[in-house]
């Protein structure tokens, strides 16, 4: 039997089961109030047994210490499997090695390797550190050389916002997988076709690693608008028409948005997707509701 307690399990172990699973993503809290809210969310989700819990990493390492501390605490103080993020933005290779070493010392075995967004403007021009790395596949190789980690990478169902075309974006994803990535997690999207098309194209390219869809529960008008803007995914007109009529009624909007999110998840599961990765924004109630509604909670 594989030991998946106290952060010792790997993501690939946890998602390689005979039933659909889910995972969740948090960001490091900025202050004591945020930390309390985060831990309330974690404790609400813990009994539902997510496959893993990930913690993001601020642009330029702005939340590096909090990421390490939060991920390590999840690994040691809960029954959850934790995954840390690592970005190449504003870091030299020497600094990246230090962070990887800190993860290893904290007992963290799972790392999501992403090139990262430019500080201040996620859609701005990306500039490499003069002593750093340029692409995420280089970061995957560095992590691989630095220890025994399970490594994930980011995928873009509709292409990275700065990719010239879909073929170029697919080649970047293939390069990350061939560099040693064990799985990929997609940026959020609001309709299933782009994700399923990417899954098929990845298999045609000879890459059969797990690809998990990134899902953000549609609970507010801001999540409907801001998420696609940052991820590069289209904002479906039919969905806007369906939800914007509730723009002045937050309760009704949340109910309609959750219904639409559940329908998206149902379609993905029906297409054989084996895991759903929820972006929680450090609030777990919507994710708890969806997990229970979709039948992903332990029986």
PDB file of N, CA, C and O in Angstrom, residues 1-79:
ATOM      1  N   UNK A   1       0.850  -1.201   0.000  1.00  0.00           N
ATOM      2  CA  UNK A   1       0.000   0.000   0.000  1.00  0.00           C
ATOM      3  C   UNK A   1       0.883   1.248   0.000  1.00  0.00           C
ATOM      4  O   UNK A   1       1.842   1.331   0.753  1.00  0.00           O
ATOM      5  N   UNK A   2       0.529   2.223  -0.837  1.00  0.00           N
ATOM      6  CA  UNK A   2       1.299   3.454  -0.891  1.00  0.00           C
ATOM      7  C   UNK A   2       0.937   4.358   0.264  1.00  0.00           C
ATOM      8  O   UNK A   2      -0.225   4.524   0.609  1.00  0.00           O
ATOM      9  N   UNK A   3       1.959   4.972   0.838  1.00  0.00           N
ATOM     10  CA  UNK A   3       1.737   5.891   1.951  1.00  0.00           C
ATOM     11  C   UNK A   3       1.485   7.273   1.390  1.00  0.00           C
ATOM     12  O   UNK A   3       2.365   7.881   0.804  1.00  0.00           O
ATOM     13  N   UNK A   4       0.269   7.770   1.518  1.00  0.00           N
ATOM     14  CA  UNK A   4      -0.065   9.101   1.000  1.00  0.00           C
ATOM     15  C   UNK A   4      -0.440  10.051   2.128  1.00  0.00           C
ATOM     16  O   UNK A   4      -1.148  11.024   1.942  1.00  0.00           O
ATOM     17  N   UNK A   5       0.047   9.799   3.312  1.00  0.00           N
ATOM     18  CA  UNK A   5      -0.263  10.671   4.440  1.00  0.00           C
ATOM     19  C   UNK A   5       0.829  11.701   4.632  1.00  0.00           C
ATOM     20  O   UNK A   5       1.962  11.536   4.202  1.00  0.00           O
ATOM     21  N   UNK A   6       0.466  12.797   5.301  1.00  0.00           N
ATOM     22  CA  UNK A   6       1.417  13.816   5.731  1.00  0.00           C
ATOM     23  C   UNK A   6       2.294  14.323   4.596  1.00  0.00           C
ATOM     24  O   UNK A   6       3.481  14.571   4.775  1.00  0.00           O
ATOM     25  N   UNK A   7       1.705  14.486   3.405  1.00  0.00           N
ATOM     26  CA  UNK A   7       2.456  15.058   2.301  1.00  0.00           C
ATOM     27  C   UNK A   7       3.411  14.093   1.644  1.00  0.00           C
ATOM     28  O   UNK A   7       4.149  14.471   0.756  1.00  0.00           O
ATOM     29  N   UNK A   8       3.485  12.831   2.071  1.00  0.00           N
ATOM     30  CA  UNK A   8       4.480  11.909   1.533  1.00  0.00           C
ATOM     31  C   UNK A   8       4.039  11.278   0.216  1.00  0.00           C
ATOM     32  O   UNK A   8       4.843  10.684  -0.474  1.00  0.00           O
ATOM     33  N   UNK A   9       2.776  11.333  -0.102  1.00  0.00           N
ATOM     34  CA  UNK A   9       2.315  10.774  -1.359  1.00  0.00           C
ATOM     35  C   UNK A   9       2.610  11.723  -2.514  1.00  0.00           C
ATOM     36  O   UNK A   9       2.894  12.901  -2.328  1.00  0.00           O
ATOM     37  N   UNK A  10       2.557  11.200  -3.726  1.00  0.00           N
ATOM     38  CA  UNK A  10       2.752  12.033  -4.903  1.00  0.00           C
ATOM     39  C   UNK A  10       1.411  12.270  -5.592  1.00  0.00           C
ATOM     40  O   UNK A  10       0.462  11.508  -5.427  1.00  0.00           O
ATOM     41  N   UNK A  11       1.378  13.316  -6.378  1.00  0.00           N
ATOM     42  CA  UNK A  11       0.159  13.643  -7.108  1.00  0.00           C
ATOM     43  C   UNK A  11      -0.231  12.494  -8.030  1.00  0.00           C
ATOM     44  O   UNK A  11      -1.402  12.104  -8.110  1.00  0.00           O
ATOM     45  N   UNK A  12       0.736  11.926  -8.744  1.00  0.00           N
ATOM     46  CA  UNK A  12       0.406  10.858  -9.682  1.00  0.00           C
ATOM     47  C   UNK A  12      -0.140   9.627  -8.966  1.00  0.00           C
ATOM     48  O   UNK A  12      -1.024   8.940  -9.492  1.00  0.00           O
ATOM     49  N   UNK A  13       0.349   9.340  -7.782  1.00  0.00           N
ATOM     50  CA  UNK A  13      -0.212   8.239  -6.999  1.00  0.00           C
ATOM     51  C   UNK A  13      -1.662   8.529  -6.623  1.00  0.00           C
ATOM     52  O   UNK A  13      -2.525   7.654  -6.708  1.00  0.00           O
ATOM     53  N   UNK A  14      -1.905   9.748  -6.234  1.00  0.00           N
ATOM     54  CA  UNK A  14      -3.224  10.104  -5.723  1.00  0.00           C
ATOM     55  C   UNK A  14      -4.287  10.172  -6.815  1.00  0.00           C
ATOM     56  O   UNK A  14      -5.473   9.972  -6.544  1.00  0.00           O
ATOM     57  N   UNK A  15      -3.888  10.484  -8.048  1.00  0.00           N
ATOM     58  CA  UNK A  15      -4.889  10.584  -9.114  1.00  0.00           C
ATOM     59  C   UNK A  15      -4.994   9.289  -9.914  1.00  0.00           C
ATOM     60  O   UNK A  15      -5.882   9.170 -10.772  1.00  0.00           O
ATOM     61  N   UNK A  16      -4.119   8.323  -9.641  1.00  0.00           N
ATOM     62  CA  UNK A  16      -4.151   7.041 -10.360  1.00  0.00           C
ATOM     63  C   UNK A  16      -5.030   6.048  -9.613  1.00  0.00           C
ATOM     64  O   UNK A  16      -4.550   5.029  -9.099  1.00  0.00           O
ATOM     65  N   UNK A  17      -6.308   6.346  -9.537  1.00  0.00           N
ATOM     66  CA  UNK A  17      -7.272   5.496  -8.842  1.00  0.00           C
ATOM     67  C   UNK A  17      -8.435   5.213  -9.784  1.00  0.00           C
ATOM     68  O   UNK A  17      -8.548   5.813 -10.854  1.00  0.00           O
ATOM     69  N   UNK A  18      -9.311   4.315  -9.358  1.00  0.00           N
ATOM     70  CA  UNK A  18     -10.383   3.868 -10.248  1.00  0.00           C
ATOM     71  C   UNK A  18     -11.681   4.651 -10.083  1.00  0.00           C
ATOM     72  O   UNK A  18     -12.764   4.130 -10.317  1.00  0.00           O
ATOM     73  N   UNK A  19     -11.572   5.903  -9.684  1.00  0.00           N
ATOM     74  CA  UNK A  19     -12.754   6.761  -9.559  1.00  0.00           C
ATOM     75  C   UNK A  19     -12.330   8.198  -9.823  1.00  0.00           C
ATOM     76  O   UNK A  19     -11.159   8.548  -9.659  1.00  0.00           O
ATOM     77  N   UNK A  20     -13.261   9.054 -10.247  1.00  0.00           N
ATOM     78  CA  UNK A  20     -12.909  10.465 -10.428  1.00  0.00           C
ATOM     79  C   UNK A  20     -12.513  11.107  -9.099  1.00  0.00           C
ATOM     80  O   UNK A  20     -13.087  10.791  -8.052  1.00  0.00           O
ATOM     81  N   UNK A  21     -11.536  11.982  -9.142  1.00  0.00           N
ATOM     82  CA  UNK A  21     -11.060  12.661  -7.932  1.00  0.00           C
ATOM     83  C   UNK A  21     -11.100  14.171  -8.163  1.00  0.00           C
ATOM     84  O   UNK A  21     -11.394  14.644  -9.259  1.00  0.00           O
ATOM     85  N   UNK A  22     -10.792  14.918  -7.113  1.00  0.00           N
ATOM     86  CA  UNK A  22     -10.689  16.363  -7.248  1.00  0.00           C
ATOM     87  C   UNK A  22      -9.485  16.846  -6.452  1.00  0.00           C
ATOM     88  O   UNK A  22      -8.999  16.164  -5.541  1.00  0.00           O
ATOM     89  N   UNK A  23      -9.002  18.015  -6.809  1.00  0.00           N
ATOM     90  CA  UNK A  23      -7.917  18.667  -6.079  1.00  0.00           C
ATOM     91  C   UNK A  23      -8.254  20.145  -5.957  1.00  0.00           C
ATOM     92  O   UNK A  23      -9.155  20.642  -6.628  1.00  0.00           O
ATOM     93  N   UNK A  24      -7.536  20.845  -5.099  1.00  0.00           N
ATOM     94  CA  UNK A  24      -7.861  22.250  -4.845  1.00  0.00           C
ATOM     95  C   UNK A  24      -6.592  23.095  -4.826  1.00  0.00           C
ATOM     96  O   UNK A  24      -5.507  22.599  -4.534  1.00  0.00           O
ATOM     97  N   UNK A  25      -6.764  24.368  -5.145  1.00  0.00           N
ATOM     98  CA  UNK A  25      -5.632  25.293  -5.172  1.00  0.00           C
ATOM     99  C   UNK A  25      -5.909  26.500  -4.288  1.00  0.00           C
ATOM    100  O   UNK A  25      -6.984  27.101  -4.347  1.00  0.00           O
ATOM    101  N   UNK A  26      -4.914  26.831  -3.465  1.00  0.00           N
ATOM    102  CA  UNK A  26      -4.981  27.996  -2.595  1.00  0.00           C
ATOM    103  C   UNK A  26      -3.826  28.935  -2.933  1.00  0.00           C
ATOM    104  O   UNK A  26      -2.881  28.564  -3.624  1.00  0.00           O
ATOM    105  N   UNK A  27      -3.916  30.166  -2.408  1.00  0.00           N
ATOM    106  CA  UNK A  27      -2.763  31.062  -2.486  1.00  0.00           C
ATOM    107  C   UNK A  27      -2.326  31.423  -1.075  1.00  0.00           C
ATOM    108  O   UNK A  27      -3.146  31.387  -0.143  1.00  0.00           O
ATOM    109  N   UNK A  28      -1.054  31.740  -0.870  1.00  0.00           N
ATOM    110  CA  UNK A  28      -0.568  32.031   0.479  1.00  0.00           C
ATOM    111  C   UNK A  28      -1.272  33.249   1.075  1.00  0.00           C
ATOM    112  O   UNK A  28      -1.462  34.258   0.382  1.00  0.00           O
ATOM    113  N   UNK A  29      -1.681  33.198   2.339  1.00  0.00           N
ATOM    114  CA  UNK A  29      -2.376  34.334   2.944  1.00  0.00           C
ATOM    115  C   UNK A  29      -1.442  35.530   3.111  1.00  0.00           C
ATOM    116  O   UNK A  29      -0.236  35.370   3.313  1.00  0.00           O
ATOM    117  N   UNK A  30      -2.035  36.739   3.038  1.00  0.00           N
ATOM    118  CA  UNK A  30      -1.238  37.959   3.155  1.00  0.00           C
ATOM    119  C   UNK A  30      -1.085  38.432   4.592  1.00  0.00           C
ATOM    120  O   UNK A  30      -0.171  39.173   4.919  1.00  0.00           O
ATOM    121  N   UNK A  31      -2.014  38.034   5.461  1.00  0.00           N
ATOM    122  CA  UNK A  31      -1.980  38.512   6.843  1.00  0.00           C
ATOM    123  C   UNK A  31      -2.635  37.468   7.745  1.00  0.00           C
ATOM    124  O   UNK A  31      -3.051  36.401   7.287  1.00  0.00           O
ATOM    125  N   UNK A  32      -2.743  37.801   9.048  1.00  0.00           N
ATOM    126  CA  UNK A  32      -3.288  36.845  10.017  1.00  0.00           C
ATOM    127  C   UNK A  32      -4.744  36.497   9.716  1.00  0.00           C
ATOM    128  O   UNK A  32      -5.155  35.338   9.842  1.00  0.00           O
ATOM    129  N   UNK A  33      -5.529  37.505   9.294  1.00  0.00           N
ATOM    130  CA  UNK A  33      -6.936  37.238   8.977  1.00  0.00           C
ATOM    131  C   UNK A  33      -7.047  36.312   7.778  1.00  0.00           C
ATOM    132  O   UNK A  33      -7.864  35.377   7.755  1.00  0.00           O
ATOM    133  N   UNK A  34      -6.204  36.541   6.773  1.00  0.00           N
ATOM    134  CA  UNK A  34      -6.205  35.683   5.606  1.00  0.00           C
ATOM    135  C   UNK A  34      -5.765  34.266   5.937  1.00  0.00           C
ATOM    136  O   UNK A  34      -6.286  33.292   5.385  1.00  0.00           O
ATOM    137  N   UNK A  35      -4.816  34.162   6.850  1.00  0.00           N
ATOM    138  CA  UNK A  35      -4.349  32.829   7.252  1.00  0.00           C
ATOM    139  C   UNK A  35      -5.457  32.069   7.973  1.00  0.00           C
ATOM    140  O   UNK A  35      -5.650  30.866   7.749  1.00  0.00           O
ATOM    141  N   UNK A  36      -6.198  32.764   8.825  1.00  0.00           N
ATOM    142  CA  UNK A  36      -7.309  32.111   9.530  1.00  0.00           C
ATOM    143  C   UNK A  36      -8.371  31.642   8.543  1.00  0.00           C
ATOM    144  O   UNK A  36      -8.905  30.525   8.663  1.00  0.00           O
ATOM    145  N   UNK A  37      -8.675  32.473   7.542  1.00  0.00           N
ATOM    146  CA  UNK A  37      -9.665  32.093   6.533  1.00  0.00           C
ATOM    147  C   UNK A  37      -9.178  30.894   5.723  1.00  0.00           C
ATOM    148  O   UNK A  37      -9.943  29.965   5.431  1.00  0.00           O
ATOM    149  N   UNK A  38      -7.895  30.909   5.361  1.00  0.00           N
ATOM    150  CA  UNK A  38      -7.333  29.789   4.612  1.00  0.00           C
ATOM    151  C   UNK A  38      -7.470  28.487   5.391  1.00  0.00           C
ATOM    152  O   UNK A  38      -7.895  27.461   4.838  1.00  0.00           O
ATOM    153  N   UNK A  39      -7.157  28.514   6.681  1.00  0.00           N
ATOM    154  CA  UNK A  39      -7.187  27.271   7.443  1.00  0.00           C
ATOM    155  C   UNK A  39      -8.608  26.803   7.726  1.00  0.00           C
ATOM    156  O   UNK A  39      -8.861  25.611   7.833  1.00  0.00           O
ATOM    157  N   UNK A  40      -9.544  27.719   7.771  1.00  0.00           N
ATOM    158  CA  UNK A  40     -10.947  27.293   7.844  1.00  0.00           C
ATOM    159  C   UNK A  40     -11.333  26.562   6.562  1.00  0.00           C
ATOM    160  O   UNK A  40     -12.025  25.527   6.597  1.00  0.00           O
ATOM    161  N   UNK A  41     -10.870  27.093   5.423  1.00  0.00           N
ATOM    162  CA  UNK A  41     -11.168  26.455   4.146  1.00  0.00           C
ATOM    163  C   UNK A  41     -10.528  25.071   4.062  1.00  0.00           C
ATOM    164  O   UNK A  41     -11.151  24.100   3.607  1.00  0.00           O
ATOM    165  N   UNK A  42      -9.289  24.975   4.498  1.00  0.00           N
ATOM    166  CA  UNK A  42      -8.584  23.691   4.457  1.00  0.00           C
ATOM    167  C   UNK A  42      -9.287  22.666   5.331  1.00  0.00           C
ATOM    168  O   UNK A  42      -9.487  21.509   4.924  1.00  0.00           O
ATOM    169  N   UNK A  43      -9.690  23.056   6.522  1.00  0.00           N
ATOM    170  CA  UNK A  43     -10.332  22.107   7.432  1.00  0.00           C
ATOM    171  C   UNK A  43     -11.698  21.669   6.916  1.00  0.00           C
ATOM    172  O   UNK A  43     -12.118  20.532   7.157  1.00  0.00           O
ATOM    173  N   UNK A  44     -12.399  22.555   6.184  1.00  0.00           N
ATOM    174  CA  UNK A  44     -13.683  22.149   5.601  1.00  0.00           C
ATOM    175  C   UNK A  44     -13.484  21.126   4.490  1.00  0.00           C
ATOM    176  O   UNK A  44     -14.300  20.228   4.289  1.00  0.00           O
ATOM    177  N   UNK A  45     -12.381  21.272   3.751  1.00  0.00           N
ATOM    178  CA  UNK A  45     -12.134  20.379   2.625  1.00  0.00           C
ATOM    179  C   UNK A  45     -11.477  19.062   3.034  1.00  0.00           C
ATOM    180  O   UNK A  45     -11.634  18.054   2.345  1.00  0.00           O
ATOM    181  N   UNK A  46     -10.753  19.075   4.124  1.00  0.00           N
ATOM    182  CA  UNK A  46      -9.978  17.890   4.509  1.00  0.00           C
ATOM    183  C   UNK A  46     -10.814  16.612   4.597  1.00  0.00           C
ATOM    184  O   UNK A  46     -10.395  15.566   4.077  1.00  0.00           O
ATOM    185  N   UNK A  47     -12.015  16.645   5.203  1.00  0.00           N
ATOM    186  CA  UNK A  47     -12.796  15.396   5.280  1.00  0.00           C
ATOM    187  C   UNK A  47     -13.254  14.861   3.923  1.00  0.00           C
ATOM    188  O   UNK A  47     -13.626  13.690   3.818  1.00  0.00           O
ATOM    189  N   UNK A  48     -13.218  15.712   2.890  1.00  0.00           N
ATOM    190  CA  UNK A  48     -13.644  15.286   1.560  1.00  0.00           C
ATOM    191  C   UNK A  48     -12.520  14.588   0.794  1.00  0.00           C
ATOM    192  O   UNK A  48     -12.732  14.119  -0.326  1.00  0.00           O
ATOM    193  N   UNK A  49     -11.331  14.533   1.389  1.00  0.00           N
ATOM    194  CA  UNK A  49     -10.202  13.776   0.841  1.00  0.00           C
ATOM    195  C   UNK A  49      -9.827  14.187  -0.586  1.00  0.00           C
ATOM    196  O   UNK A  49      -9.834  13.363  -1.507  1.00  0.00           O
ATOM    197  N   UNK A  50      -9.460  15.462  -0.810  1.00  0.00           N
ATOM    198  CA  UNK A  50      -8.971  15.824  -2.140  1.00  0.00           C
ATOM    199  C   UNK A  50      -7.703  15.042  -2.478  1.00  0.00           C
ATOM    200  O   UNK A  50      -6.936  14.654  -1.587  1.00  0.00           O
ATOM    201  N   UNK A  51      -7.476  14.798  -3.759  1.00  0.00           N
ATOM    202  CA  UNK A  51      -6.288  14.059  -4.177  1.00  0.00           C
ATOM    203  C   UNK A  51      -5.015  14.785  -3.757  1.00  0.00           C
ATOM    204  O   UNK A  51      -4.032  14.166  -3.348  1.00  0.00           O
ATOM    205  N   UNK A  52      -5.037  16.118  -3.851  1.00  0.00           N
ATOM    206  CA  UNK A  52      -3.906  16.927  -3.382  1.00  0.00           C
ATOM    207  C   UNK A  52      -4.365  18.368  -3.233  1.00  0.00           C
ATOM    208  O   UNK A  52      -5.432  18.751  -3.728  1.00  0.00           O
ATOM    209  N   UNK A  53      -3.561  19.136  -2.531  1.00  0.00           N
ATOM    210  CA  UNK A  53      -3.821  20.562  -2.310  1.00  0.00           C
ATOM    211  C   UNK A  53      -2.592  21.328  -2.772  1.00  0.00           C
ATOM    212  O   UNK A  53      -1.471  21.008  -2.366  1.00  0.00           O
ATOM    213  N   UNK A  54      -2.778  22.323  -3.634  1.00  0.00           N
ATOM    214  CA  UNK A  54      -1.628  23.092  -4.111  1.00  0.00           C
ATOM    215  C   UNK A  54      -1.658  24.515  -3.565  1.00  0.00           C
ATOM    216  O   UNK A  54      -2.720  25.052  -3.237  1.00  0.00           O
ATOM    217  N   UNK A  55      -0.470  25.104  -3.461  1.00  0.00           N
ATOM    218  CA  UNK A  55      -0.318  26.468  -2.954  1.00  0.00           C
ATOM    219  C   UNK A  55       0.487  27.265  -3.966  1.00  0.00           C
ATOM    220  O   UNK A  55       1.595  26.866  -4.350  1.00  0.00           O
ATOM    221  N   UNK A  56      -0.050  28.393  -4.418  1.00  0.00           N
ATOM    222  CA  UNK A  56       0.572  29.175  -5.482  1.00  0.00           C
ATOM    223  C   UNK A  56       1.790  29.944  -4.981  1.00  0.00           C
ATOM    224  O   UNK A  56       2.081  30.004  -3.789  1.00  0.00           O
ATOM    225  N   UNK A  57       2.479  30.561  -5.937  1.00  0.00           N
ATOM    226  CA  UNK A  57       3.759  31.231  -5.689  1.00  0.00           C
ATOM    227  C   UNK A  57       3.699  32.572  -6.387  1.00  0.00           C
ATOM    228  O   UNK A  57       3.509  32.630  -7.607  1.00  0.00           O
ATOM    229  N   UNK A  58       3.819  33.655  -5.641  1.00  0.00           N
ATOM    230  CA  UNK A  58       3.647  34.987  -6.203  1.00  0.00           C
ATOM    231  C   UNK A  58       4.679  35.340  -7.256  1.00  0.00           C
ATOM    232  O   UNK A  58       5.786  34.802  -7.280  1.00  0.00           O
ATOM    233  N   UNK A  59       4.302  36.259  -8.129  1.00  0.00           N
ATOM    234  CA  UNK A  59       5.217  36.702  -9.179  1.00  0.00           C
ATOM    235  C   UNK A  59       6.511  37.221  -8.581  1.00  0.00           C
ATOM    236  O   UNK A  59       6.512  37.996  -7.630  1.00  0.00           O
ATOM    237  N   UNK A  60       7.623  36.774  -9.148  1.00  0.00           N
ATOM    238  CA  UNK A  60       8.919  37.225  -8.655  1.00  0.00           C
ATOM    239  C   UNK A  60       9.253  36.706  -7.283  1.00  0.00           C
ATOM    240  O   UNK A  60      10.140  37.229  -6.604  1.00  0.00           O
ATOM    241  N   UNK A  61       8.562  35.663  -6.840  1.00  0.00           N
ATOM    242  CA  UNK A  61       8.852  35.114  -5.519  1.00  0.00           C
ATOM    243  C   UNK A  61       8.290  35.941  -4.396  1.00  0.00           C
ATOM    244  O   UNK A  61       8.712  35.812  -3.238  1.00  0.00           O
ATOM    245  N   UNK A  62       7.300  36.802  -4.685  1.00  0.00           N
ATOM    246  CA  UNK A  62       6.783  37.723  -3.681  1.00  0.00           C
ATOM    247  C   UNK A  62       6.145  37.015  -2.500  1.00  0.00           C
ATOM    248  O   UNK A  62       6.026  37.589  -1.414  1.00  0.00           O
ATOM    249  N   UNK A  63       5.731  35.765  -2.703  1.00  0.00           N
ATOM    250  CA  UNK A  63       5.134  35.027  -1.588  1.00  0.00           C
ATOM    251  C   UNK A  63       5.927  33.754  -1.287  1.00  0.00           C
ATOM    252  O   UNK A  63       5.402  32.810  -0.723  1.00  0.00           O
ATOM    253  N   UNK A  64       7.209  33.763  -1.660  1.00  0.00           N
ATOM    254  CA  UNK A  64       8.008  32.544  -1.555  1.00  0.00           C
ATOM    255  C   UNK A  64       7.991  31.951  -0.155  1.00  0.00           C
ATOM    256  O   UNK A  64       7.688  30.766   0.026  1.00  0.00           O
ATOM    257  N   UNK A  65       8.315  32.749   0.844  1.00  0.00           N
ATOM    258  CA  UNK A  65       8.397  32.216   2.205  1.00  0.00           C
ATOM    259  C   UNK A  65       7.042  31.733   2.698  1.00  0.00           C
ATOM    260  O   UNK A  65       6.943  30.698   3.365  1.00  0.00           O
ATOM    261  N   UNK A  66       5.974  32.480   2.364  1.00  0.00           N
ATOM    262  CA  UNK A  66       4.635  32.060   2.789  1.00  0.00           C
ATOM    263  C   UNK A  66       4.213  30.786   2.070  1.00  0.00           C
ATOM    264  O   UNK A  66       3.532  29.934   2.646  1.00  0.00           O
ATOM    265  N   UNK A  67       4.606  30.655   0.797  1.00  0.00           N
ATOM    266  CA  UNK A  67       4.293  29.439   0.061  1.00  0.00           C
ATOM    267  C   UNK A  67       4.950  28.234   0.721  1.00  0.00           C
ATOM    268  O   UNK A  67       4.316  27.199   0.944  1.00  0.00           O
ATOM    269  N   UNK A  68       6.235  28.361   1.028  1.00  0.00           N
ATOM    270  CA  UNK A  68       6.958  27.251   1.661  1.00  0.00           C
ATOM    271  C   UNK A  68       6.334  26.924   3.007  1.00  0.00           C
ATOM    272  O   UNK A  68       6.078  25.755   3.327  1.00  0.00           O
ATOM    273  N   UNK A  69       6.072  27.958   3.798  1.00  0.00           N
ATOM    274  CA  UNK A  69       5.530  27.736   5.140  1.00  0.00           C
ATOM    275  C   UNK A  69       4.137  27.107   5.087  1.00  0.00           C
ATOM    276  O   UNK A  69       3.839  26.150   5.823  1.00  0.00           O
ATOM    277  N   UNK A  70       3.271  27.628   4.209  1.00  0.00           N
ATOM    278  CA  UNK A  70       1.903  27.109   4.121  1.00  0.00           C
ATOM    279  C   UNK A  70       1.894  25.679   3.599  1.00  0.00           C
ATOM    280  O   UNK A  70       1.194  24.814   4.133  1.00  0.00           O
ATOM    281  N   UNK A  71       2.676  25.425   2.541  1.00  0.00           N
ATOM    282  CA  UNK A  71       2.706  24.078   1.972  1.00  0.00           C
ATOM    283  C   UNK A  71       3.260  23.079   2.969  1.00  0.00           C
ATOM    284  O   UNK A  71       2.748  21.959   3.099  1.00  0.00           O
ATOM    285  N   UNK A  72       4.306  23.472   3.689  1.00  0.00           N
ATOM    286  CA  UNK A  72       4.892  22.572   4.690  1.00  0.00           C
ATOM    287  C   UNK A  72       3.913  22.296   5.819  1.00  0.00           C
ATOM    288  O   UNK A  72       3.819  21.162   6.317  1.00  0.00           O
ATOM    289  N   UNK A  73       3.168  23.321   6.242  1.00  0.00           N
ATOM    290  CA  UNK A  73       2.211  23.109   7.332  1.00  0.00           C
ATOM    291  C   UNK A  73       1.087  22.171   6.890  1.00  0.00           C
ATOM    292  O   UNK A  73       0.634  21.321   7.677  1.00  0.00           O
ATOM    293  N   UNK A  74       0.637  22.300   5.662  1.00  0.00           N
ATOM    294  CA  UNK A  74      -0.374  21.369   5.148  1.00  0.00           C
ATOM    295  C   UNK A  74       0.179  19.942   5.185  1.00  0.00           C
ATOM    296  O   UNK A  74      -0.510  18.995   5.566  1.00  0.00           O
ATOM    297  N   UNK A  75       1.448  19.804   4.810  1.00  0.00           N
ATOM    298  CA  UNK A  75       2.060  18.476   4.765  1.00  0.00           C
ATOM    299  C   UNK A  75       2.197  17.859   6.151  1.00  0.00           C
ATOM    300  O   UNK A  75       2.074  16.640   6.308  1.00  0.00           O
ATOM    301  N   UNK A  76       2.443  18.691   7.159  1.00  0.00           N
ATOM    302  CA  UNK A  76       2.726  18.145   8.492  1.00  0.00           C
ATOM    303  C   UNK A  76       1.531  18.168   9.437  1.00  0.00           C
ATOM    304  O   UNK A  76       1.423  17.308  10.318  1.00  0.00           O
ATOM    305  N   UNK A  77       0.616  19.123   9.242  1.00  0.00           N
ATOM    306  CA  UNK A  77      -0.472  19.299  10.213  1.00  0.00           C
ATOM    307  C   UNK A  77      -1.824  18.781   9.732  1.00  0.00           C
ATOM    308  O   UNK A  77      -2.817  18.921  10.439  1.00  0.00           O
ATOM    309  N   UNK A  78      -1.871  18.220   8.540  1.00  0.00           N
ATOM    310  CA  UNK A  78      -3.139  17.699   8.010  1.00  0.00           C
ATOM    311  C   UNK A  78      -2.897  16.312   7.409  1.00  0.00           C
ATOM    312  O   UNK A  78      -1.761  15.846   7.314  1.00  0.00           O
ATOM    313  N   UNK A  79      -3.961  15.693   6.958  1.00  0.00           N
ATOM    314  CA  UNK A  79      -3.861  14.404   6.266  1.00  0.00           C
ATOM    315  C   UNK A  79      -3.733  14.591   4.764  1.00  0.00           C
ATOM    316  O   UNK A  79      -3.764  13.610   4.011  1.00  0.00           O
TER     317      UNK A  79
END
